[in-house]
Amino acid sequence: MYKKLLTPSEFSNISGLSKQTLLFYEKKKIFFPTFKDEKGYRFYSLEQIDIIVTIQALQAVGLSLKEIQNYITQRDADLIYQLYKSKITPFKNTIAKYTKMLNMLEVKMQLIQKANTVLLNTIYLEYKSSIPIIKSSSIPENASDTMQYKILCEHIEYRKEKDYTLGHAIAGIVNWKKESVNSNKKTQYTNYYTILPPDHDETSFDEIPNGTYIVIYHKGPYNQTFKSYPIILDYAKKHHYELDSMVYEESLIDETVESNPNNYITQIVIRIIGTFDQ
């Protein structure tokens, strides 16, 4: 009889499971040796490999050992079919979630790489296709710091709810023609915004319009980006460009990347809407 059975070591080598795992399965009452002799020595049969394969298949679809215990004793084709069918949607949702996360991580890496290659305080001219964005509530022109942070936190919560936190950073819109922009000693935003991923499900959103943009990259804290505006305006005046009133800022290096605000890199873009006569 013993010659037809396998010792724990032999069965472990064939099945790929450790002897400790075999004992654990026995303790959890999902897998037992074929035979125990009077001294308590355990022996297994080759046919039991089928049970091991079944346990591993059920573990692979997320069943607990307690759930596996029930399936082991009563499994049939209909039961397993319904089990696998019930797992399809959750697995698809998980794949979608992690695919989205991977895409956003790649976006973040691309922004960091871009920040490491651009020239600071240098004018670029770039054509941009329209970009879908979701905006925060409007920030009143005379809003207190508390009010601005309240609106910012609401936008942060929305980003968390929609899983937008790993891609593009929270960005800001400035109306450069407003008097407050010129008189204040910090950047005055009219809205915060987030660039939407390609697979977003927003039914109502805004867009950064397509067109040719003047682009400059500012190094330093967010509230000091206004210091780069004169460079843009002087360039536009020199080349007789008429500019849109709205400036779109986006951080390439932000607080999630750098601990020192002086090392933040912000992309500032403003659309050219025409030319004027000399």
C-alpha positions in Angstrom: 0.0 0.0 0.0 2.7 2.4 0.9 4.4 2.0 -2.4 1.4 3.5 -4.2 1.4 6.6 -2.0 3.7 9.5 -1.7 5.4 11.0 1.4 4.9 14.7 2.2 8.3 15.5 0.7 7.6 13.6 -2.5 4.1 15.1 -2.9 5.5 18.5 -2.1 8.1 18.2 -4.9 5.5 17.1 -7.4 2.8 19.6 -6.5 5.1 22.6 -5.9 3.5 23.2 -2.4 5.6 23.2 0.7 5.0 20.7 3.5 3.9 23.6 5.7 1.3 24.6 3.1 -0.1 21.0 3.0 -0.4 21.1 6.7 -2.0 24.5 6.6 -4.6 23.3 4.0 -5.3 20.3 6.3 -5.8 22.5 9.3 -8.3 24.6 7.2 -10.1 21.5 6.2 -9.8 21.9 2.5 -7.2 19.2 1.7 -6.3 16.0 3.5 -3.7 13.2 3.1 -5.0 10.1 1.5 -3.8 8.0 4.4 -2.4 8.3 7.9 -0.7 5.4 9.5 -0.9 4.4 13.2 2.1 6.7 13.9 0.4 9.7 12.3 2.6 9.7 9.2 0.8 11.3 6.2 0.7 9.9 2.7 -0.7 11.4 -0.5 -1.7 10.0 -3.9 -1.0 11.4 -7.4 -4.7 11.7 -8.0 -4.8 14.5 -5.3 -2.9 16.8 -7.7 -6.3 17.5 -9.2 -7.5 18.9 -5.9 -4.4 21.1 -5.6 -5.0 22.4 -9.1 -8.6 23.2 -8.2 -7.6 25.0 -5.0 -5.1 27.1 -6.8 -7.6 28.0 -9.5 -10.2 29.1 -6.9 -7.6 31.1 -5.1 -6.6 32.8 -8.4 -10.1 34.2 -8.7 -10.1 35.6 -5.2 -11.9 33.0 -3.1 -11.0 32.7 0.6 -10.0 29.3 2.0 -13.3 29.1 3.8 -15.1 29.7 0.4 -12.9 27.1 -1.3 -13.8 24.6 1.4 -17.5 24.8 0.2 -16.6 24.7 -3.5 -14.3 21.7 -3.0 -17.0 19.5 -1.6 -19.9 20.5 -3.9 -18.3 21.8 -7.1 -19.8 21.0 -10.5 -19.8 22.6 -13.9 -22.8 24.8 -13.3 -21.6 26.0 -9.9 -18.1 26.9 -11.2 -19.6 28.6 -14.3 -21.7 30.9 -12.1 -18.7 31.6 -9.9 -16.5 32.6 -12.8 -19.3 34.6 -14.3 -19.7 36.6 -11.1 -16.0 37.5 -11.2 -15.9 39.0 -14.7 -17.3 42.4 -13.9 -15.1 43.0 -10.7 -12.0 41.9 -12.6 -12.8 44.2 -15.5 -13.3 47.1 -13.1 -10.0 46.3 -11.5 -8.2 46.2 -14.8 -9.8 49.6 -15.8 -8.8 51.1 -12.5 -5.1 50.1 -12.8 -5.0 50.9 -16.5 -6.1 54.4 -15.7 -3.6 54.6 -12.9 -0.8 53.5 -15.2 -1.8 56.1 -17.8 -1.8 58.8 -15.2 1.6 57.8 -13.8 3.0 57.9 -17.4 1.5 61.4 -17.7 3.3 62.5 -14.5 6.6 61.1 -15.7 6.2 62.9 -19.0 5.6 66.2 -17.2 8.7 65.7 -15.1 10.8 64.9 -18.1 9.5 67.9 -19.9 10.4 70.1 -17.0 13.9 68.8 -17.1 14.4 69.7 -20.7 12.7 73.1 -21.2 14.5 76.4 -21.0 13.2 78.7 -18.2 12.1 82.3 -18.9 12.3 81.6 -22.6 9.4 82.2 -25.0 8.1 79.3 -27.1 5.4 79.3 -29.7 3.3 76.2 -29.8 0.2 75.0 -31.5 -2.1 73.2 -29.1 -5.3 71.2 -29.9 -8.2 71.8 -27.6 -7.8 70.3 -24.1 -10.8 69.2 -22.0 -10.8 70.5 -18.5 -12.9 70.5 -15.4 -12.9 73.9 -13.5 -13.4 74.7 -9.9 -15.9 77.2 -8.7 -15.0 80.8 -9.6 -12.7 82.5 -7.2 -14.0 86.1 -6.4 -11.5 88.8 -7.2 -11.3 90.0 -3.6 -11.4 86.5 -2.1 -9.6 85.9 1.1 -6.9 83.3 1.5 -9.5 81.2 3.4 -12.0 81.4 0.6 -9.4 80.5 -2.0 -8.3 77.5 0.0 -11.9 76.4 0.5 -12.4 76.4 -3.3 -9.1 74.6 -3.8 -10.0 71.9 -1.3 -13.4 71.4 -3.0 -11.6 70.8 -6.3 -9.1 68.5 -4.6 -12.0 66.4 -3.2 -13.6 66.2 -6.6 -10.3 65.0 -8.1 -10.1 62.3 -5.4 -13.6 61.2 -6.1 -13.0 60.9 -9.8 -9.5 59.4 -9.5 -7.7 62.3 -11.2 -5.0 62.7 -8.6 -2.1 60.9 -10.2 -2.1 62.6 -13.6 -2.0 66.3 -14.3 -1.5 68.6 -11.3 -4.2 71.1 -10.2 -3.7 74.0 -12.5 -4.9 77.7 -12.5 -6.5 80.2 -14.8 -5.6 83.9 -14.6 -7.3 86.8 -16.3 -4.2 88.9 -17.0 -6.2 92.0 -18.1 -7.7 92.5 -14.6 -6.3 95.3 -12.7 -5.8 93.1 -9.6 -3.2 91.0 -11.5 -1.0 94.0 -12.0 -1.5 95.5 -8.5 -1.2 92.4 -6.3 2.1 90.9 -5.3 0.9 87.3 -5.9 -0.8 85.5 -8.8 -4.6 85.9 -8.7 -6.5 82.9 -10.1 -10.0 83.1 -11.4 -10.4 79.3 -11.3 -8.5 76.1 -10.5 -8.8 73.4 -13.1 -7.8 69.8 -13.9 -6.9 68.5 -17.4 -9.2 65.5 -18.0 -7.9 62.1 -19.1 -8.9 60.8 -22.5 -11.3 58.2 -21.0 -13.1 60.6 -18.7 -16.9 60.3 -18.2 -17.7 64.0 -17.5 -20.9 65.1 -19.2 -20.2 68.8 -18.6 -16.8 70.3 -18.9 -14.8 73.2 -20.4 -12.0 73.3 -22.9 -8.7 75.1 -23.3 -9.3 76.2 -27.0 -7.1 75.1 -29.8 -4.7 77.6 -31.3 -1.2 79.0 -31.3 0.1 79.8 -27.8 2.9 81.8 -26.3 4.5 79.5 -23.8 6.9 80.2 -21.0 8.2 78.1 -18.1 8.4 79.7 -14.7 10.5 78.4 -11.8 9.3 79.2 -8.3 6.2 79.2 -6.1 2.7 79.2 -7.7 1.8 82.6 -6.3 4.9 84.1 -8.0 4.1 83.1 -11.6 2.9 86.6 -12.3 6.5 87.6 -12.5 6.8 85.9 -15.8 3.9 87.7 -17.4 5.8 90.9 -18.4 8.1 88.7 -20.5 5.0 87.3 -22.3 3.4 90.7 -22.8 6.6 92.3 -24.0 7.1 89.6 -26.5 3.5 89.9 -27.7 3.8 93.7 -28.1 7.1 93.3 -30.0 5.5 90.9 -32.5 2.1 92.7 -32.6 0.2 89.8 -31.2 -3.3 90.3 -29.8 -3.7 87.9 -26.8 -6.6 86.2 -25.2 -7.5 87.4 -21.8 -7.1 84.0 -20.1 -3.8 82.5 -19.1 -3.6 78.8 -18.3 -1.0 77.6 -15.9 0.0 74.0 -15.2 2.6 72.7 -12.8 5.1 70.3 -14.3 7.1 70.1 -11.0 4.7 70.5 -8.1 4.4 69.7 -4.4 4.1 66.0 -5.1 7.5 66.0 -6.8 9.5 68.7 -4.9 9.5 69.7 -1.3 11.0 73.1 -2.0 8.5 75.5 -3.7 11.4 77.4 -5.2 12.0 74.4 -7.4 8.4 74.2 -8.8 8.2 74.5 -12.6 5.0 75.9 -14.0 4.0 76.0 -17.7 2.3 79.3 -18.5 0.4 79.5 -21.8 -1.7 82.2 -23.5 -3.4 82.0 -26.8 -2.7 84.4 -29.7 -6.0 85.5 -31.1 -4.8 87.9 -33.8 -2.4 90.7 -34.7 -2.7 94.4 -34.5 -1.4 97.1 -36.8 1.9 98.8 -36.0 
